[in-house]
């Protein structure tokens, strides 16, 4: 009976799956959530921006290892005062509607995002631009309001794409989201909101010979297990993220390949340094000592994470290796005794997310802290609660957050965006995300100084100083840098998950 | 009776208005700032302010309510905060998948449920009854999300007979409708059985038997017609419940329906979408409840309407 | 959904063929149903376990852990195996019985009391009282449960207590409609009319004459509804809106085990089994009660 069932199953499955795949090269990507928009300037989620790379390209971009590379630009020069950037553009590029890509197009795009009336969600990233001028057809001059040395990284951010000026004029700043036209390898076909978004090969793409597949269907599948099931049934050829618990199962499937890629996502436990007992650095250190990061990686991430060895992940520019923070229960207890808490204390432990990995982490942290006498009450915050109780709490003095488990992806690939929003004193909620309410004037000065200089050596020195000070002050217990797990069918090549959890699929092909 | 129905239909307006006010207050009471949520994790305060203005959330709450109420009267529910598309469009797109899933689930579960129920009633306390009722009570004792997980693992992943997700062909409907319908089938079976047991004991059925009609004719012609009325009533109620979108099943099977839309909207504090959906669900329910009340009257004339 | 919504209570009142006290009548009929009795015994056992859990668990359900035995299958040391955080599943299931039973029982009890009162008022007075109560029911019915749950969690804060509150509110309209239907049927019966003509107050009539007539339907529905409530609480946990970790709520345990299901199936099987058996027992018990309380059964 059983072999017969298997045979029947295989026959049916191959009929269902193989037939369309032979006809043309159509690829299905199963992703974790629905897209909020196709307009990268108005998107706040990495996924929507990653998807938009099907049809959009930026002046700069990142390669698979978060190295800055020119895309529609050929190169740039910065003035010594760090205020004026002159960018040379690639020749012979057209938008999918036939419009030429030139300096005027760049100006239209920058003018659009820097105009607050357009109310774009990425305004903050580009408001530093004072003006954009087309010097000639293929030269753009961008003048900044103040020196900002991470500017080119901002342009490489997945939101910084070039939209056809003709399409923008035709559809307007809002409706362009439903009619995207860019210079990318694929043309937009259809977006059935909850169901899928489809793009097809564009023959006029400037990089000859690309793309190598005929279409990509982006399919949001919210449930982790269902998404993994889709890979096993062959309904999708690529999926991200793969839940850590299922890695073992997918790895065992002969037609699937599981890939673990390094990330710039740092997971940490922030401690409210304005409140007792976390105002005492010994307590903060004790907590950092009390957590076994190796075991955390094993228990919650099925081994697909590495203990954090600094406050900025390795792959981010200017990061400094300082750790990992050792696991030492005896030392933790000693520090707690010195601080006046020989029997520990009770406190709140909040998790910024409520998905299953975060639940495991929170419970793991609770177990670990209980070993040194710190008793915690866990609350898994749902998005709205997180915003209300943490991110937009108006008064730092009364903020209810204590221990807070959260993660951060430094999406510009540069130390500024890894430090300033999380650890500069100007970034206390509700401004940004300094949930530790950490303040160190020297760190503030370092961060500010690094932004003002374009000298790489000077920058590296300043960022090193800041990171070392933060490590010593321990406003966080750094936990792990997680790995990004994706799976793809062995017939599919050329799709990578980048360290910022965005995708690179310029070389996509299906055998 | 007609007067009663008309009265109830007229009563629908204030009820919907009450629900409208309630849901408006309710969504605004929910913790979490939609502008902040929509602006995203690394937004600066200026960006949040821009988004807030863009979404119209910077206006006084009374003004927002007037806007909402006025729009609702004209069947215009505004734009979704997260996708910026018209709410009506958003809901229309999600309505059909939920509707068809409901129809298919109801179809098989009613047929099977009633068959099991009738068989159980006719062969009362014998093995078909015991088997049928064991199945039925199991059906309502197992959580839908667990059933869905098991079905997907066995029939989609291990056996590969049907796709795990997807609603583009009938095969995609198999697993979700099984999952969604299991509880309904169980309820229908139990309900049909008890209804038939009651009817089979009634005088007119005994008379029919006494007249020497064979048992099959008795069951089909006489008992069926009368036992069906309450069963149909129950069906209506269940239909209403399912039409609200089964959040759990839609989550497990990635169904692009109303249930998931609601969950997403709540997550993102997408006020206009939540408001419109709740009004829609309420309308469905009120209409179905009205139908049920009218059927009560048909079943038991002792109940008088005033 | 209970099936007794539509059963008019006329027959309850009309049964008086034999002279027996209602209680002995009930217990005689109930004992004849072996399955229901077995279910009843199981429920009693469950209650005992739930009460005694803190003293009989082999390991602490929340604080014990062993990282060397992650996902270990059932063994003598760990009867139901170990979960992905190194905890003893058997101990967690036992402690979970407390939570699930409390959630099921308290929420339905609260829902039943409020619902019954509303139903009595609506059915007895009809008119505007009826209309208001039924409108409230419509609103409650129509208001999507998940939204209500989030709202309650938002306003009251997270945790099990609020899950119970949310589930209780789900139960109110069903009880109200059930009791209202029965009351409508009962109030026109001769003995009620007689009581009224003798000048009995509304309160007396409702509490002494109508309420007893609705009780059997309420009791039956009560036991059936407990099962539904346990499932609802579990489903809320599944949607991430239920008990906060590490509370060993069965639904939350099952949800957490979902991702590990393929690697360590025992983590999902035992909570699923616990939910299934408990709900099954309550349903079977409810069926037995209905058959025992319904005088019609004897006639067939």
PDB file of N, CA, C and O in Angstrom, chain A residues 32-77:
ATOM      1  N   UNK A  32       8.069  36.200   3.590  1.00  0.00           N
ATOM      2  CA  UNK A  32       7.406  36.096   4.891  1.00  0.00           C
ATOM      3  C   UNK A  32       6.228  37.030   5.120  1.00  0.00           C
ATOM      4  O   UNK A  32       5.414  36.780   5.985  1.00  0.00           O
ATOM      5  N   UNK A  33       6.139  38.115   4.365  1.00  0.00           N
ATOM      6  CA  UNK A  33       4.987  38.981   4.630  1.00  0.00           C
ATOM      7  C   UNK A  33       4.564  39.691   3.364  1.00  0.00           C
ATOM      8  O   UNK A  33       5.291  39.709   2.375  1.00  0.00           O
ATOM      9  N   UNK A  34       3.377  40.261   3.404  1.00  0.00           N
ATOM     10  CA  UNK A  34       2.865  40.952   2.232  1.00  0.00           C
ATOM     11  C   UNK A  34       3.655  42.241   2.020  1.00  0.00           C
ATOM     12  O   UNK A  34       4.237  42.780   2.956  1.00  0.00           O
ATOM     13  N   UNK A  35       3.666  42.708   0.792  1.00  0.00           N
ATOM     14  CA  UNK A  35       4.405  43.927   0.479  1.00  0.00           C
ATOM     15  C   UNK A  35       3.564  45.132   0.863  1.00  0.00           C
ATOM     16  O   UNK A  35       2.363  45.141   0.655  1.00  0.00           O
ATOM     17  N   UNK A  36       4.237  46.131   1.410  1.00  0.00           N
ATOM     18  CA  UNK A  36       3.467  47.310   1.781  1.00  0.00           C
ATOM     19  C   UNK A  36       3.317  48.248   0.592  1.00  0.00           C
ATOM     20  O   UNK A  36       2.321  48.930   0.455  1.00  0.00           O
ATOM     21  N   UNK A  37       4.303  48.268  -0.288  1.00  0.00           N
ATOM     22  CA  UNK A  37       4.259  49.154  -1.444  1.00  0.00           C
ATOM     23  C   UNK A  37       5.329  48.699  -2.438  1.00  0.00           C
ATOM     24  O   UNK A  37       6.202  47.907  -2.084  1.00  0.00           O
ATOM     25  N   UNK A  38       5.260  49.206  -3.673  1.00  0.00           N
ATOM     26  CA  UNK A  38       6.348  48.920  -4.604  1.00  0.00           C
ATOM     27  C   UNK A  38       7.290  50.122  -4.693  1.00  0.00           C
ATOM     28  O   UNK A  38       8.263  50.091  -5.430  1.00  0.00           O
ATOM     29  N   UNK A  39       6.946  51.187  -3.956  1.00  0.00           N
ATOM     30  CA  UNK A  39       7.755  52.397  -4.013  1.00  0.00           C
ATOM     31  C   UNK A  39       8.786  52.381  -2.877  1.00  0.00           C
ATOM     32  O   UNK A  39       8.434  52.598  -1.724  1.00  0.00           O
ATOM     33  N   UNK A  40      10.051  52.137  -3.209  1.00  0.00           N
ATOM     34  CA  UNK A  40      11.045  51.989  -2.143  1.00  0.00           C
ATOM     35  C   UNK A  40      11.192  53.238  -1.277  1.00  0.00           C
ATOM     36  O   UNK A  40      11.560  53.138  -0.114  1.00  0.00           O
ATOM     37  N   UNK A  41      10.900  54.411  -1.834  1.00  0.00           N
ATOM     38  CA  UNK A  41      11.007  55.640  -1.039  1.00  0.00           C
ATOM     39  C   UNK A  41       9.909  55.718   0.010  1.00  0.00           C
ATOM     40  O   UNK A  41       9.968  56.516   0.923  1.00  0.00           O
ATOM     41  N   UNK A  42       8.878  54.917  -0.181  1.00  0.00           N
ATOM     42  CA  UNK A  42       7.757  54.977   0.755  1.00  0.00           C
ATOM     43  C   UNK A  42       7.622  53.675   1.541  1.00  0.00           C
ATOM     44  O   UNK A  42       6.597  53.400   2.143  1.00  0.00           O
ATOM     45  N   UNK A  43       8.681  52.858   1.496  1.00  0.00           N
ATOM     46  CA  UNK A  43       8.622  51.568   2.186  1.00  0.00           C
ATOM     47  C   UNK A  43       9.505  51.627   3.417  1.00  0.00           C
ATOM     48  O   UNK A  43      10.538  52.277   3.425  1.00  0.00           O
ATOM     49  N   UNK A  44       9.071  50.960   4.467  1.00  0.00           N
ATOM     50  CA  UNK A  44       9.940  50.902   5.634  1.00  0.00           C
ATOM     51  C   UNK A  44      10.411  49.488   5.890  1.00  0.00           C
ATOM     52  O   UNK A  44      11.170  49.232   6.800  1.00  0.00           O
ATOM     53  N   UNK A  45       9.928  48.531   5.105  1.00  0.00           N
ATOM     54  CA  UNK A  45      10.326  47.152   5.355  1.00  0.00           C
ATOM     55  C   UNK A  45      11.323  46.689   4.306  1.00  0.00           C
ATOM     56  O   UNK A  45      11.212  47.015   3.120  1.00  0.00           O
ATOM     57  N   UNK A  46      12.311  45.946   4.759  1.00  0.00           N
ATOM     58  CA  UNK A  46      13.357  45.440   3.883  1.00  0.00           C
ATOM     59  C   UNK A  46      12.775  44.622   2.739  1.00  0.00           C
ATOM     60  O   UNK A  46      13.242  44.693   1.610  1.00  0.00           O
ATOM     61  N   UNK A  47      11.718  43.858   3.045  1.00  0.00           N
ATOM     62  CA  UNK A  47      11.188  42.950   2.039  1.00  0.00           C
ATOM     63  C   UNK A  47      10.618  43.691   0.834  1.00  0.00           C
ATOM     64  O   UNK A  47      10.901  43.340  -0.313  1.00  0.00           O
ATOM     65  N   UNK A  48       9.823  44.736   1.080  1.00  0.00           N
ATOM     66  CA  UNK A  48       9.238  45.463  -0.043  1.00  0.00           C
ATOM     67  C   UNK A  48      10.335  46.066  -0.902  1.00  0.00           C
ATOM     68  O   UNK A  48      10.247  46.104  -2.127  1.00  0.00           O
ATOM     69  N   UNK A  49      11.400  46.533  -0.239  1.00  0.00           N
ATOM     70  CA  UNK A  49      12.507  47.122  -0.992  1.00  0.00           C
ATOM     71  C   UNK A  49      13.268  46.062  -1.773  1.00  0.00           C
ATOM     72  O   UNK A  49      13.690  46.288  -2.906  1.00  0.00           O
ATOM     73  N   UNK A  50      13.409  44.884  -1.181  1.00  0.00           N
ATOM     74  CA  UNK A  50      14.100  43.798  -1.869  1.00  0.00           C
ATOM     75  C   UNK A  50      13.326  43.388  -3.110  1.00  0.00           C
ATOM     76  O   UNK A  50      13.893  43.195  -4.185  1.00  0.00           O
ATOM     77  N   UNK A  51      12.005  43.302  -2.963  1.00  0.00           N
ATOM     78  CA  UNK A  51      11.154  42.943  -4.090  1.00  0.00           C
ATOM     79  C   UNK A  51      11.245  44.001  -5.178  1.00  0.00           C
ATOM     80  O   UNK A  51      11.307  43.682  -6.367  1.00  0.00           O
ATOM     81  N   UNK A  52      11.271  45.279  -4.758  1.00  0.00           N
ATOM     82  CA  UNK A  52      11.291  46.366  -5.728  1.00  0.00           C
ATOM     83  C   UNK A  52      12.553  46.340  -6.586  1.00  0.00           C
ATOM     84  O   UNK A  52      12.612  46.957  -7.644  1.00  0.00           O
ATOM     85  N   UNK A  53      13.580  45.623  -6.111  1.00  0.00           N
ATOM     86  CA  UNK A  53      14.792  45.511  -6.926  1.00  0.00           C
ATOM     87  C   UNK A  53      14.558  44.721  -8.202  1.00  0.00           C
ATOM     88  O   UNK A  53      15.408  44.672  -9.080  1.00  0.00           O
ATOM     89  N   UNK A  54      13.390  44.066  -8.311  1.00  0.00           N
ATOM     90  CA  UNK A  54      13.039  43.409  -9.563  1.00  0.00           C
ATOM     91  C   UNK A  54      12.991  44.429 -10.683  1.00  0.00           C
ATOM     92  O   UNK A  54      13.443  44.175 -11.782  1.00  0.00           O
ATOM     93  N   UNK A  55      12.402  45.587 -10.397  1.00  0.00           N
ATOM     94  CA  UNK A  55      12.233  46.566 -11.470  1.00  0.00           C
ATOM     95  C   UNK A  55      13.005  47.864 -11.255  1.00  0.00           C
ATOM     96  O   UNK A  55      13.060  48.692 -12.139  1.00  0.00           O
ATOM     97  N   UNK A  56      13.561  48.053 -10.055  1.00  0.00           N
ATOM     98  CA  UNK A  56      14.290  49.292  -9.796  1.00  0.00           C
ATOM     99  C   UNK A  56      15.763  49.031  -9.525  1.00  0.00           C
ATOM    100  O   UNK A  56      16.135  47.980  -9.008  1.00  0.00           O
ATOM    101  N   UNK A  57      16.578  50.043  -9.850  1.00  0.00           N
ATOM    102  CA  UNK A  57      17.983  50.022  -9.479  1.00  0.00           C
ATOM    103  C   UNK A  57      18.340  51.385  -8.915  1.00  0.00           C
ATOM    104  O   UNK A  57      17.697  52.380  -9.227  1.00  0.00           O
ATOM    105  N   UNK A  58      19.386  51.418  -8.114  1.00  0.00           N
ATOM    106  CA  UNK A  58      19.839  52.687  -7.557  1.00  0.00           C
ATOM    107  C   UNK A  58      21.128  53.126  -8.214  1.00  0.00           C
ATOM    108  O   UNK A  58      21.666  52.443  -9.092  1.00  0.00           O
ATOM    109  N   UNK A  59      21.620  54.291  -7.779  1.00  0.00           N
ATOM    110  CA  UNK A  59      22.908  54.761  -8.302  1.00  0.00           C
ATOM    111  C   UNK A  59      24.019  53.860  -7.782  1.00  0.00           C
ATOM    112  O   UNK A  59      24.951  53.522  -8.487  1.00  0.00           O
ATOM    113  N   UNK A  60      23.883  53.510  -6.508  1.00  0.00           N
ATOM    114  CA  UNK A  60      24.849  52.597  -5.900  1.00  0.00           C
ATOM    115  C   UNK A  60      24.079  51.436  -5.293  1.00  0.00           C
ATOM    116  O   UNK A  60      22.858  51.483  -5.173  1.00  0.00           O
ATOM    117  N   UNK A  61      24.832  50.419  -4.927  1.00  0.00           N
ATOM    118  CA  UNK A  61      24.185  49.280  -4.283  1.00  0.00           C
ATOM    119  C   UNK A  61      25.210  48.540  -3.459  1.00  0.00           C
ATOM    120  O   UNK A  61      26.353  48.995  -3.305  1.00  0.00           O
ATOM    121  N   UNK A  62      24.777  47.428  -2.912  1.00  0.00           N
ATOM    122  CA  UNK A  62      25.699  46.584  -2.170  1.00  0.00           C
ATOM    123  C   UNK A  62      25.820  45.249  -2.876  1.00  0.00           C
ATOM    124  O   UNK A  62      24.861  44.752  -3.436  1.00  0.00           O
ATOM    125  N   UNK A  63      27.021  44.682  -2.823  1.00  0.00           N
ATOM    126  CA  UNK A  63      27.137  43.333  -3.355  1.00  0.00           C
ATOM    127  C   UNK A  63      26.745  42.352  -2.254  1.00  0.00           C
ATOM    128  O   UNK A  63      26.264  42.742  -1.199  1.00  0.00           O
ATOM    129  N   UNK A  64      26.990  41.076  -2.521  1.00  0.00           N
ATOM    130  CA  UNK A  64      26.529  40.053  -1.580  1.00  0.00           C
ATOM    131  C   UNK A  64      27.123  40.215  -0.194  1.00  0.00           C
ATOM    132  O   UNK A  64      26.571  39.739   0.787  1.00  0.00           O
ATOM    133  N   UNK A  65      28.277  40.873  -0.105  1.00  0.00           N
ATOM    134  CA  UNK A  65      28.933  40.995   1.186  1.00  0.00           C
ATOM    135  C   UNK A  65      28.819  42.397   1.777  1.00  0.00           C
ATOM    136  O   UNK A  65      29.628  42.793   2.604  1.00  0.00           O
ATOM    137  N   UNK A  66      27.840  43.137   1.316  1.00  0.00           N
ATOM    138  CA  UNK A  66      27.603  44.497   1.790  1.00  0.00           C
ATOM    139  C   UNK A  66      28.742  45.439   1.408  1.00  0.00           C
ATOM    140  O   UNK A  66      28.955  46.454   2.051  1.00  0.00           O
ATOM    141  N   UNK A  67      29.495  45.128   0.355  1.00  0.00           N
ATOM    142  CA  UNK A  67      30.493  46.060  -0.154  1.00  0.00           C
ATOM    143  C   UNK A  67      29.782  47.003  -1.104  1.00  0.00           C
ATOM    144  O   UNK A  67      28.984  46.585  -1.942  1.00  0.00           O
ATOM    145  N   UNK A  68      30.095  48.287  -0.956  1.00  0.00           N
ATOM    146  CA  UNK A  68      29.459  49.286  -1.802  1.00  0.00           C
ATOM    147  C   UNK A  68      29.914  49.142  -3.244  1.00  0.00           C
ATOM    148  O   UNK A  68      31.114  49.056  -3.508  1.00  0.00           O
ATOM    149  N   UNK A  69      28.971  49.086  -4.184  1.00  0.00           N
ATOM    150  CA  UNK A  69      29.344  49.008  -5.588  1.00  0.00           C
ATOM    151  C   UNK A  69      28.511  50.018  -6.388  1.00  0.00           C
ATOM    152  O   UNK A  69      27.381  50.304  -6.021  1.00  0.00           O
ATOM    153  N   UNK A  70      29.092  50.565  -7.474  1.00  0.00           N
ATOM    154  CA  UNK A  70      28.286  51.444  -8.316  1.00  0.00           C
ATOM    155  C   UNK A  70      27.320  50.620  -9.158  1.00  0.00           C
ATOM    156  O   UNK A  70      27.659  49.519  -9.586  1.00  0.00           O
ATOM    157  N   UNK A  71      26.120  51.126  -9.388  1.00  0.00           N
ATOM    158  CA  UNK A  71      25.167  50.422 -10.245  1.00  0.00           C
ATOM    159  C   UNK A  71      24.840  51.318 -11.433  1.00  0.00           C
ATOM    160  O   UNK A  71      25.411  51.167 -12.500  1.00  0.00           O
ATOM    161  N   UNK A  72      23.932  52.286 -11.235  1.00  0.00           N
ATOM    162  CA  UNK A  72      23.634  53.210 -12.320  1.00  0.00           C
ATOM    163  C   UNK A  72      24.636  54.362 -12.339  1.00  0.00           C
ATOM    164  O   UNK A  72      24.667  55.151 -13.275  1.00  0.00           O
ATOM    165  N   UNK A  73      25.436  54.470 -11.284  1.00  0.00           N
ATOM    166  CA  UNK A  73      26.522  55.461 -11.274  1.00  0.00           C
ATOM    167  C   UNK A  73      27.791  54.753 -11.729  1.00  0.00           C
ATOM    168  O   UNK A  73      27.878  53.528 -11.675  1.00  0.00           O
ATOM    169  N   UNK A  74      28.751  55.549 -12.193  1.00  0.00           N
ATOM    170  CA  UNK A  74      30.041  54.947 -12.524  1.00  0.00           C
ATOM    171  C   UNK A  74      31.074  55.279 -11.474  1.00  0.00           C
ATOM    172  O   UNK A  74      32.071  54.582 -11.344  1.00  0.00           O
ATOM    173  N   UNK A  75      30.831  56.350 -10.729  1.00  0.00           N
ATOM    174  CA  UNK A  75      31.768  56.715  -9.677  1.00  0.00           C
ATOM    175  C   UNK A  75      31.368  58.057  -9.084  1.00  0.00           C
ATOM    176  O   UNK A  75      30.399  58.682  -9.547  1.00  0.00           O
ATOM    177  N   UNK A  76      32.078  58.500  -8.059  1.00  0.00           N
ATOM    178  CA  UNK A  76      31.751  59.781  -7.461  1.00  0.00           C
ATOM    179  C   UNK A  76      33.001  60.418  -6.872  1.00  0.00           C
ATOM    180  O   UNK A  76      34.006  59.737  -6.622  1.00  0.00           O
ATOM    181  N   UNK A  77      32.935  61.732  -6.673  1.00  0.00           N
ATOM    182  CA  UNK A  77      33.982  62.417  -5.912  1.00  0.00           C
ATOM    183  C   UNK A  77      33.289  63.286  -4.876  1.00  0.00           C
ATOM    184  O   UNK A  77      32.181  63.786  -5.104  1.00  0.00           O
TER     185      UNK A  77
END
